[in-house]
mmCIF file of the C-alpha atoms, coordinates in Angstrom:
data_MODEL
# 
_entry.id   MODEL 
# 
loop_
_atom_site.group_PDB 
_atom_site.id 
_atom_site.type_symbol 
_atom_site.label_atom_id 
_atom_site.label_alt_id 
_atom_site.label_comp_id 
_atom_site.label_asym_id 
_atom_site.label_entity_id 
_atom_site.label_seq_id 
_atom_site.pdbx_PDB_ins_code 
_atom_site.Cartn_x 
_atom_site.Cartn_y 
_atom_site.Cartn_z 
_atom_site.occupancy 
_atom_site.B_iso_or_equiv 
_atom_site.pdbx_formal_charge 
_atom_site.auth_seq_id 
_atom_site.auth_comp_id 
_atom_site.auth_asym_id 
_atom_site.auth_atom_id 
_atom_site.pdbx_PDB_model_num 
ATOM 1   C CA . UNK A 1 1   ? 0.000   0.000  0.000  1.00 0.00 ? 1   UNK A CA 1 
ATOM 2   C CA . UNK A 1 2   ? 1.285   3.475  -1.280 1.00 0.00 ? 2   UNK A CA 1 
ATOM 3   C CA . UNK A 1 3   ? 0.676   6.275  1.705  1.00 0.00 ? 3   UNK A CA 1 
ATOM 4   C CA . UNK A 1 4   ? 0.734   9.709  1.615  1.00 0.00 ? 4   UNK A CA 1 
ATOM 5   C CA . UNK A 1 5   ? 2.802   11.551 4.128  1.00 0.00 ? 5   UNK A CA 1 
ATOM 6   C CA . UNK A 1 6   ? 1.442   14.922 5.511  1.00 0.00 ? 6   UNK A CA 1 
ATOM 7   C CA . UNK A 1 7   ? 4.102   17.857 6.411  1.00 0.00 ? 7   UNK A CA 1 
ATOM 8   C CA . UNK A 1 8   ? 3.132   19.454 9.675  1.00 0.00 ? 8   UNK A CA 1 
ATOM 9   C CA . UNK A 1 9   ? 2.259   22.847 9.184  1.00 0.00 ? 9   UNK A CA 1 
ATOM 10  C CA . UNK A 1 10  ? 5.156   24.718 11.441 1.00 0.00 ? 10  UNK A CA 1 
ATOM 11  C CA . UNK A 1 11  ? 4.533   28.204 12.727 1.00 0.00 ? 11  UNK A CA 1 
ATOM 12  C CA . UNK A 1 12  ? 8.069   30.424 13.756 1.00 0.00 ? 12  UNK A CA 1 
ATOM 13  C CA . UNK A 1 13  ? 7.248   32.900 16.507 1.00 0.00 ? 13  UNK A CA 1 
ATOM 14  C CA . UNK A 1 14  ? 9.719   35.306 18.007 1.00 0.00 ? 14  UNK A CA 1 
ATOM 15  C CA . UNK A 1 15  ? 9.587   36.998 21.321 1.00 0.00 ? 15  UNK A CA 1 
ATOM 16  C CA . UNK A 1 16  ? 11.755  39.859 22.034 1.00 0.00 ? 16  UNK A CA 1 
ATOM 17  C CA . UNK A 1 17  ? 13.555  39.948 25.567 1.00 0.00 ? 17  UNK A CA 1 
ATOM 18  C CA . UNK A 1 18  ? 14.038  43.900 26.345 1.00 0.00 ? 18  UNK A CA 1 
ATOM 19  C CA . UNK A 1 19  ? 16.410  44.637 29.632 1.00 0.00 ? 19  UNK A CA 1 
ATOM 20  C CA . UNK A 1 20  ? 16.543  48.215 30.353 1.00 0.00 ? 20  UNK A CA 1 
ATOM 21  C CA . UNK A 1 21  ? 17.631  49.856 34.236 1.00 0.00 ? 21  UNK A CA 1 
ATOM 22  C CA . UNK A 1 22  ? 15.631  52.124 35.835 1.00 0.00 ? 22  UNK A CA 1 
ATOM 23  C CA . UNK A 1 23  ? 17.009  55.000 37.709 1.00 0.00 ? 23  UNK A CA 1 
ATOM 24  C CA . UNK A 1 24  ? 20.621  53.422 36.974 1.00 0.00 ? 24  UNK A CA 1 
ATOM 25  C CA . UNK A 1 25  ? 19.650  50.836 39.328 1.00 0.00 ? 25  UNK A CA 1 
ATOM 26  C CA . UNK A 1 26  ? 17.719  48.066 38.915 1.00 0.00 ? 26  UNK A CA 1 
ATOM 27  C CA . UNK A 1 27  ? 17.625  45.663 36.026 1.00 0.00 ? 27  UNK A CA 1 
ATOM 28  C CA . UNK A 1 28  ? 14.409  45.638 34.511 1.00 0.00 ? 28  UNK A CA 1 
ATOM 29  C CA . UNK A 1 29  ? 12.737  43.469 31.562 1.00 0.00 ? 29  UNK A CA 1 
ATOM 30  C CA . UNK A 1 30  ? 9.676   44.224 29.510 1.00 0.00 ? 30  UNK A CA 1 
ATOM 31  C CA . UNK A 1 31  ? 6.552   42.682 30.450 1.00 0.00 ? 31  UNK A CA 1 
ATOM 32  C CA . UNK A 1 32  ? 2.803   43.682 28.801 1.00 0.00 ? 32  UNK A CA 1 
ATOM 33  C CA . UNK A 1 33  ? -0.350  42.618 30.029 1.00 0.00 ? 33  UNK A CA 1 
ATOM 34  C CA . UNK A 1 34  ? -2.305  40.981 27.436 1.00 0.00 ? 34  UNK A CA 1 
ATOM 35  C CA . UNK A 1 35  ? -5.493  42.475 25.903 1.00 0.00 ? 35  UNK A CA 1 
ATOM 36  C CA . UNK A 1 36  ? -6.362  39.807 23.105 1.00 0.00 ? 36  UNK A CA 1 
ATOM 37  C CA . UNK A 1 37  ? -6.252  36.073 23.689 1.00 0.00 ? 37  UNK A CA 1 
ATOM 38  C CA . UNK A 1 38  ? -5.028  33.742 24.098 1.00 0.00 ? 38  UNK A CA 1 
ATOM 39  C CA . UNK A 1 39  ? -4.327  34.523 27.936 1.00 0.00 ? 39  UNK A CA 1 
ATOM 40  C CA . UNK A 1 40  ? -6.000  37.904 27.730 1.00 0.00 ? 40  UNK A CA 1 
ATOM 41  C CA . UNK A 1 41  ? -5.159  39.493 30.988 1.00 0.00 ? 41  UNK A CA 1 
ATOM 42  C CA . UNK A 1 42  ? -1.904  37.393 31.613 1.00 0.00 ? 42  UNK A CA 1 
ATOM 43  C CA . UNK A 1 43  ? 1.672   38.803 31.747 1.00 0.00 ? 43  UNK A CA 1 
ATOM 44  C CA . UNK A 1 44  ? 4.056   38.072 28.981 1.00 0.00 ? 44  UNK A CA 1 
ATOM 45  C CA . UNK A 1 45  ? 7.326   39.076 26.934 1.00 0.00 ? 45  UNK A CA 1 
ATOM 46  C CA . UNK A 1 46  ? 6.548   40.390 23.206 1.00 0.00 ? 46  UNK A CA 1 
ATOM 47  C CA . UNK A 1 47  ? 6.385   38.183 20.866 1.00 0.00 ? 47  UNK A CA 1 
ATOM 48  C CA . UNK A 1 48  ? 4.546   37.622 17.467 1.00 0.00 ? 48  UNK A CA 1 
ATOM 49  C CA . UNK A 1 49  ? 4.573   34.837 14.673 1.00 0.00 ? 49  UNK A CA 1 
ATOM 50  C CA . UNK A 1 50  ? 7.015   35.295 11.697 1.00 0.00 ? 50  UNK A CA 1 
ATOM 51  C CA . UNK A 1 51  ? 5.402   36.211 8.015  1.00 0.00 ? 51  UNK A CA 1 
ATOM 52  C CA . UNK A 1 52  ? 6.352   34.248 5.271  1.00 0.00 ? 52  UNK A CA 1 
ATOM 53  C CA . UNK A 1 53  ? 8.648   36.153 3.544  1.00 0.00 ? 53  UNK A CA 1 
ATOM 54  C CA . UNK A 1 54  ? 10.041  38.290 6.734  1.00 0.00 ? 54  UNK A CA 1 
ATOM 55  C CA . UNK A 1 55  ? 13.563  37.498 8.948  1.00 0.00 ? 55  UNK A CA 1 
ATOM 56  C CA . UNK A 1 56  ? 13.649  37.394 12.414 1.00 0.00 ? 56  UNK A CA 1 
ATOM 57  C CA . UNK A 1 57  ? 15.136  40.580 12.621 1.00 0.00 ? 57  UNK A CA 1 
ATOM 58  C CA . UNK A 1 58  ? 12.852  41.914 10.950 1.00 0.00 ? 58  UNK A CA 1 
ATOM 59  C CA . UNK A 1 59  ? 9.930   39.923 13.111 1.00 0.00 ? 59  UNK A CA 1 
ATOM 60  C CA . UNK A 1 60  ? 11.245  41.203 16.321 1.00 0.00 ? 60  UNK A CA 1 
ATOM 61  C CA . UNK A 1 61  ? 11.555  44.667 15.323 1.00 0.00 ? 61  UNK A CA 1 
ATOM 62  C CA . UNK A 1 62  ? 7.898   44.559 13.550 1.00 0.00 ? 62  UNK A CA 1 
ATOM 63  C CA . UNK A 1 63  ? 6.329   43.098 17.084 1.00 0.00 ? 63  UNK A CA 1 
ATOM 64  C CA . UNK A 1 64  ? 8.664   45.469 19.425 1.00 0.00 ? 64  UNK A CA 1 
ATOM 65  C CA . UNK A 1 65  ? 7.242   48.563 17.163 1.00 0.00 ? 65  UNK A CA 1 
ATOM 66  C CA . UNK A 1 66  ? 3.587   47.792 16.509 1.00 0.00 ? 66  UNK A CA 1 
ATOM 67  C CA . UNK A 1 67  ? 2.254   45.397 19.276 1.00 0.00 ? 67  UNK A CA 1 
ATOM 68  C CA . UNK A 1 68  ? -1.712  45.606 19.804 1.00 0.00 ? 68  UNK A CA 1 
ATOM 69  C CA . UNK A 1 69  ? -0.981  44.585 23.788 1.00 0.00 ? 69  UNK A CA 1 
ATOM 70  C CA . UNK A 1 70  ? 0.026   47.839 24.442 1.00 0.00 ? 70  UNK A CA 1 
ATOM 71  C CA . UNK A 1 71  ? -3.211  49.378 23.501 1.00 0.00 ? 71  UNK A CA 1 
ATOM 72  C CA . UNK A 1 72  ? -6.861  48.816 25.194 1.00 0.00 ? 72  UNK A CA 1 
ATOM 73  C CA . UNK A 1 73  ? -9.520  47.444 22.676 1.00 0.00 ? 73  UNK A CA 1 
ATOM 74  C CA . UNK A 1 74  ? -11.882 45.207 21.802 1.00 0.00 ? 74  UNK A CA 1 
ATOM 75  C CA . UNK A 1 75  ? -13.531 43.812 18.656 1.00 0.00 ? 75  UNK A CA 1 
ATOM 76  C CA . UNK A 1 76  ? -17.267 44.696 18.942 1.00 0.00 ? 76  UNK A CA 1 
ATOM 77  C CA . UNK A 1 77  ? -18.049 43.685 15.620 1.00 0.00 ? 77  UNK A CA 1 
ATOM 78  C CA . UNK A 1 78  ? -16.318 41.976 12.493 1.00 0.00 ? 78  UNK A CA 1 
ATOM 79  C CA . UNK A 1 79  ? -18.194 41.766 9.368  1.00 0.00 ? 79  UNK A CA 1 
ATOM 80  C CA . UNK A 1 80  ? -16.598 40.533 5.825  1.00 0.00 ? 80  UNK A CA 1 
ATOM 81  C CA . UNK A 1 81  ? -17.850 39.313 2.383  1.00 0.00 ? 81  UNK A CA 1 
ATOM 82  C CA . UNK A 1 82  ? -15.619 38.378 -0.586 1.00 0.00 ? 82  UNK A CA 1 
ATOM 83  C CA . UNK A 1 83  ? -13.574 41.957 -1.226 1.00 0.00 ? 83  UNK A CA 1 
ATOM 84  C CA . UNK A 1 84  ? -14.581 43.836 1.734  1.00 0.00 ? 84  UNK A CA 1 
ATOM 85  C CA . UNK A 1 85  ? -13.867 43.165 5.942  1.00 0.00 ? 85  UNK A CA 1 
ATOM 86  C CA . UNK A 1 86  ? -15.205 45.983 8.515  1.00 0.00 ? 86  UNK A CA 1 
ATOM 87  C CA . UNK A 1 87  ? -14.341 46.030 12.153 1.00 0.00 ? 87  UNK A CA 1 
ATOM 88  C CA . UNK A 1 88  ? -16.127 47.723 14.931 1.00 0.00 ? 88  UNK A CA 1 
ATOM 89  C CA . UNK A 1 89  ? -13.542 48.448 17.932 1.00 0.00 ? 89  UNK A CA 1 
ATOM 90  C CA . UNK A 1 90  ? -14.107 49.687 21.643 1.00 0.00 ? 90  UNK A CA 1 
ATOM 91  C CA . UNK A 1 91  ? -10.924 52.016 21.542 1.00 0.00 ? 91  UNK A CA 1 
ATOM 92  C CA . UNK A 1 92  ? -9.886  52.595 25.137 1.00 0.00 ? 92  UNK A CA 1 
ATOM 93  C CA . UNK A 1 93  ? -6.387  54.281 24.570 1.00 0.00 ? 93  UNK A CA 1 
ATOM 94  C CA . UNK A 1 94  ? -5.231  57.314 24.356 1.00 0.00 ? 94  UNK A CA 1 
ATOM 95  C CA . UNK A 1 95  ? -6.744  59.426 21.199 1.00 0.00 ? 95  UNK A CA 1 
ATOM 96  C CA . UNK A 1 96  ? -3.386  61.235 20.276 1.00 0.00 ? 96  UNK A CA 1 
ATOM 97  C CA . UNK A 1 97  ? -2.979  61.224 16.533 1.00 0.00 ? 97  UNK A CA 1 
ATOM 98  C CA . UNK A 1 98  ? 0.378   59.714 16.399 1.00 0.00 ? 98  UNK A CA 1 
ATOM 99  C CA . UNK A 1 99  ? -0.982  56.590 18.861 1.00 0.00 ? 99  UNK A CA 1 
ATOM 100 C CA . UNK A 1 100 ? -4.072  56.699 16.885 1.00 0.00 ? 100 UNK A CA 1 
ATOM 101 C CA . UNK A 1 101 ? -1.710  55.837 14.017 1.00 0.00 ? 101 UNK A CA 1 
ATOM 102 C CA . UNK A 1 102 ? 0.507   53.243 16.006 1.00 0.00 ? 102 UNK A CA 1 
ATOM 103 C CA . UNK A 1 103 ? -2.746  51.490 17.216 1.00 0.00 ? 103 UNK A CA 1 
ATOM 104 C CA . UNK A 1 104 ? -4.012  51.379 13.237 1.00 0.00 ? 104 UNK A CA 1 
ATOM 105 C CA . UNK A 1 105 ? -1.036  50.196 11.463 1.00 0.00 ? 105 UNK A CA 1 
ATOM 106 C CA . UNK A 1 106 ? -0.585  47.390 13.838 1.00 0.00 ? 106 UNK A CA 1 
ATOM 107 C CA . UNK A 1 107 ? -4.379  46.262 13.758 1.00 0.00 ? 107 UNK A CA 1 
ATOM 108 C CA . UNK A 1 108 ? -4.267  45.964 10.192 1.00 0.00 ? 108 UNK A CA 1 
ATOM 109 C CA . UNK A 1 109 ? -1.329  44.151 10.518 1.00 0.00 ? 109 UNK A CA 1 
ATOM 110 C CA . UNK A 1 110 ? -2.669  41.789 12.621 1.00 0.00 ? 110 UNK A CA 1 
ATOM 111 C CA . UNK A 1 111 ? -6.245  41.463 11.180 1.00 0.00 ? 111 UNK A CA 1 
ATOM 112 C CA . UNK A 1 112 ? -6.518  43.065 7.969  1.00 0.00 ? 112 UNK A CA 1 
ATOM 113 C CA . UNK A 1 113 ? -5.888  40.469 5.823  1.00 0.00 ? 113 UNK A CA 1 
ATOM 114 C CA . UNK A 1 114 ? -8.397  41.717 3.039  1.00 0.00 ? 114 UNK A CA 1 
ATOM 115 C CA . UNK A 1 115 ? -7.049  44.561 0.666  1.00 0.00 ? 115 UNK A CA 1 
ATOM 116 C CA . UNK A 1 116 ? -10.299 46.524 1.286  1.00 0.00 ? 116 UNK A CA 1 
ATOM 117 C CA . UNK A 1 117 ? -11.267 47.303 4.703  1.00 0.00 ? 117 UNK A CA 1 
ATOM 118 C CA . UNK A 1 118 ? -12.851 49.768 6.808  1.00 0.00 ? 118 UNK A CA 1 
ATOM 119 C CA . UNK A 1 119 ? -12.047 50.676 10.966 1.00 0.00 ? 119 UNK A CA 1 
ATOM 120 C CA . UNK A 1 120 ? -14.468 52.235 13.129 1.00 0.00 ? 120 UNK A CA 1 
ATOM 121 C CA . UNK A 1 121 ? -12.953 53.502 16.572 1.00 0.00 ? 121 UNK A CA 1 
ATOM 122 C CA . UNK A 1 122 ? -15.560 54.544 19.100 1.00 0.00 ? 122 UNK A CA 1 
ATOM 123 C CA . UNK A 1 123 ? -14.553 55.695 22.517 1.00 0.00 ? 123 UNK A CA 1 
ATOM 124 C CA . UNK A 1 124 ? -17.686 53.812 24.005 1.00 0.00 ? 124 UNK A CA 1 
ATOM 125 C CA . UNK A 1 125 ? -18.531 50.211 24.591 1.00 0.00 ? 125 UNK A CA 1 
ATOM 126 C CA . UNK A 1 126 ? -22.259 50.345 24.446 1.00 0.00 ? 126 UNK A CA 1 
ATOM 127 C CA . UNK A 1 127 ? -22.138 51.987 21.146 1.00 0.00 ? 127 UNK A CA 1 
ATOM 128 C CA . UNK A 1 128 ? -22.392 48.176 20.405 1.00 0.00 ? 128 UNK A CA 1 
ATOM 129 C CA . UNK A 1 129 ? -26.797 48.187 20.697 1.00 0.00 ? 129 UNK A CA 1 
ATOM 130 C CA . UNK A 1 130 ? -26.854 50.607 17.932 1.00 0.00 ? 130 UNK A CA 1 
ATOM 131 C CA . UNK A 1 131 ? -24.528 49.759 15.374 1.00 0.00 ? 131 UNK A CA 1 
ATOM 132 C CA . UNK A 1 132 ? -27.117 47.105 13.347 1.00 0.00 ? 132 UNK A CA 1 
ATOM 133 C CA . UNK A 1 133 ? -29.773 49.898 13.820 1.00 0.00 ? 133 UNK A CA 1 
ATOM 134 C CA . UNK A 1 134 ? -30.836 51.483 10.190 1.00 0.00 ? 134 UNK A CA 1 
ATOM 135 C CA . UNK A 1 135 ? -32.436 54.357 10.383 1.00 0.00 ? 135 UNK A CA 1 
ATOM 136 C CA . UNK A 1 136 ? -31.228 56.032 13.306 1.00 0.00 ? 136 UNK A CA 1 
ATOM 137 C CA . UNK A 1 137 ? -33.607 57.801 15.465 1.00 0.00 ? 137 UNK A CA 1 
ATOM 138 C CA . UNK A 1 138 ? -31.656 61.355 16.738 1.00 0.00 ? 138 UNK A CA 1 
ATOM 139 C CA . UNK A 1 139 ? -30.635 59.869 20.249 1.00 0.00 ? 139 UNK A CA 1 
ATOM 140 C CA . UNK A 1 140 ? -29.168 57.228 18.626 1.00 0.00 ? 140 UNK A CA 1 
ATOM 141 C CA . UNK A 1 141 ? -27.978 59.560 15.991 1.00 0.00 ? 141 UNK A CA 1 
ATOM 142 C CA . UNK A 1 142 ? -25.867 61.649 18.974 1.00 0.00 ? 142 UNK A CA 1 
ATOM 143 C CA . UNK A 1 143 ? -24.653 58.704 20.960 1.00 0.00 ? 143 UNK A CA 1 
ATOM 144 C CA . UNK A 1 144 ? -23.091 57.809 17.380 1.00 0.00 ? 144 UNK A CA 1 
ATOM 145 C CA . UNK A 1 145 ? -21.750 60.874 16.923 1.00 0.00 ? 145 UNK A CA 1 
ATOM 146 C CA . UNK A 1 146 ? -20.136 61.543 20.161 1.00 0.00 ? 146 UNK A CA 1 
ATOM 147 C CA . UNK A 1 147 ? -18.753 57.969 20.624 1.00 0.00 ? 147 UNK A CA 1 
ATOM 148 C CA . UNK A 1 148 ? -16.955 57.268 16.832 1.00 0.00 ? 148 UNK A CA 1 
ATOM 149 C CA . UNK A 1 149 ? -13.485 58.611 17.678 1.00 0.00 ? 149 UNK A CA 1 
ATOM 150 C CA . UNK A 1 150 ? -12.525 58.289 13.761 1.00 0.00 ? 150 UNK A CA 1 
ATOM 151 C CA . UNK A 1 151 ? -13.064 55.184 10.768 1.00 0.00 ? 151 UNK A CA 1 
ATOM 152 C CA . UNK A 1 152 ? -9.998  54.326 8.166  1.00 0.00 ? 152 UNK A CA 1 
ATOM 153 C CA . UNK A 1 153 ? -10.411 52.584 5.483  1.00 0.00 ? 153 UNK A CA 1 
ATOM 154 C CA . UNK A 1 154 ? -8.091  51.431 2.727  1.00 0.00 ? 154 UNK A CA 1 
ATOM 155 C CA . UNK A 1 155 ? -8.536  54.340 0.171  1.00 0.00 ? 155 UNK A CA 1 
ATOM 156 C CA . UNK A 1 156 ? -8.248  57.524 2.743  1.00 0.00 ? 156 UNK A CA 1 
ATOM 157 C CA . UNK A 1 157 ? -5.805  56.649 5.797  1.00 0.00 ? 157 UNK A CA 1 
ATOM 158 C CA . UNK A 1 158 ? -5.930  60.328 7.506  1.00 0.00 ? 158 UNK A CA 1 
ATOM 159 C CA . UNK A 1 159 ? -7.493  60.395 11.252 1.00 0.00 ? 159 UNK A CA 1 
ATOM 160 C CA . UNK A 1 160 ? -10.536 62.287 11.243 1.00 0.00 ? 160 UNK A CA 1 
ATOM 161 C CA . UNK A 1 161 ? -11.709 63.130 14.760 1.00 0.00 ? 161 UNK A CA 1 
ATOM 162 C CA . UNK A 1 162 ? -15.589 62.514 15.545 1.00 0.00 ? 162 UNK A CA 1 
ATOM 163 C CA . UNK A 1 163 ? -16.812 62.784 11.902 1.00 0.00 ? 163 UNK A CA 1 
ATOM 164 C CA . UNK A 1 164 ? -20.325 61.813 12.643 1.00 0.00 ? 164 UNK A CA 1 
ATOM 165 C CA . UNK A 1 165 ? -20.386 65.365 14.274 1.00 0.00 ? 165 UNK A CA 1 
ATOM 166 C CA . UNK A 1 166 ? -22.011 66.475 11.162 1.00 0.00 ? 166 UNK A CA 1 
ATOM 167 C CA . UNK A 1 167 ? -25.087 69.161 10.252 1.00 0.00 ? 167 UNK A CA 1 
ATOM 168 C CA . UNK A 1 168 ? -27.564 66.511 11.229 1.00 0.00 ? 168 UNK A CA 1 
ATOM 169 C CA . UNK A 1 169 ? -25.654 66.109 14.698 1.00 0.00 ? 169 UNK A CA 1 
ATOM 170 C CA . UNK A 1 170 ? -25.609 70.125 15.036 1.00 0.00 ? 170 UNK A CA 1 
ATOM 171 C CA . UNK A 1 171 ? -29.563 70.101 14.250 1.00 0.00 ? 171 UNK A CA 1 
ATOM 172 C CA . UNK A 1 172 ? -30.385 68.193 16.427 1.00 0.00 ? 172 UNK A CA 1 
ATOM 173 C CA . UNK A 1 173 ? -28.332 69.350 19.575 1.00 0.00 ? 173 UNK A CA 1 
ATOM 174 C CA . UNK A 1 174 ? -29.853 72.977 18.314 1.00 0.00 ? 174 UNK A CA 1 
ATOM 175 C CA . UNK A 1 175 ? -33.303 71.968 18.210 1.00 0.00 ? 175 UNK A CA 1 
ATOM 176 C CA . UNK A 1 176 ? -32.845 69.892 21.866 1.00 0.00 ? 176 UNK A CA 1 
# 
């Protein structure tokens, strides 16, 4: 009987051990509490797979740069079809523009897999109750506005602060 031997399907990881002193006196190493699983919540030192057609070097440098632990999120909601992905995300972080940017690149590195996509950042968790709701009645309509910190997508990368905060929103805080 001819059989077919199967490869195993090998994954390289790296994790990057980073000793620094503080105050010139004692040794320290680089921990970060995890905010994704798997052990969300635990303590561990960086570390990330490799790509396929990246070195270690590069790996280590790529996870000690843009690591999603260091920033407080959570997936509300992931949607996809064939060309297109979308992700709702609970941003807890800090809203600086150059963070804003650091927290970005590395979720699309780490999710984005489609070459069309779209990232909604909302600076409120129970935002989540009225994101499937079409039309919008105008309380809904402000808690939108006032919670969507900014959305990338693929074609137009610049942060745009609160753009739901549009004539609608101003109408209706007028006429309140």
């Amino acid at each position: 009987m001819n059989s077919v031997k199967k490869l195993q399907d090998i994954k390289v990881a790296v994790d990057a051990v980073v000793f620094g002193y503080f105050d010139k006196k004692d040794l320290q190493i680089l921990l970060i509490k995890r905010n994704i699983e798997p052990f969300k919540g635990g303590w561990s030192i960086p570390g990330e797979l490799v790509l396929d057609d990246e070195n270690l070097d590069d790996a280590v440098k790529r996870e000690l740069i843009h690591d999603l632990d260091k920033f407080e999120f959570e997936i509300l909601q992931h949607r996809m079809n064939l060309s297109h992905q979308s992700y709702d995300i609970f941003y807890k972080s800090s809203e600086n523009e150059n963070v804003l940017k650091d927290f970005i690149f590395s979720f699309k590195e780490k999710f984005c897999y489609k070459e069309s996509y779209t990232l909604y950042l909302y600076n409120n968790k129970e935002i989540n109750d009225i994101l499937d709701i079409y039309s919008k009645n105008d309380q809904q309509h402000i808690k939108l506005a006032e919670s969507l910190i900014t959305y990338i997508d693929n074609v137009d990368e610049n942060i745009i602060y609160y753009p739901y905060k549009d004539f609608k929103y101003h109408e209706i805080i007028k006429n309140k």
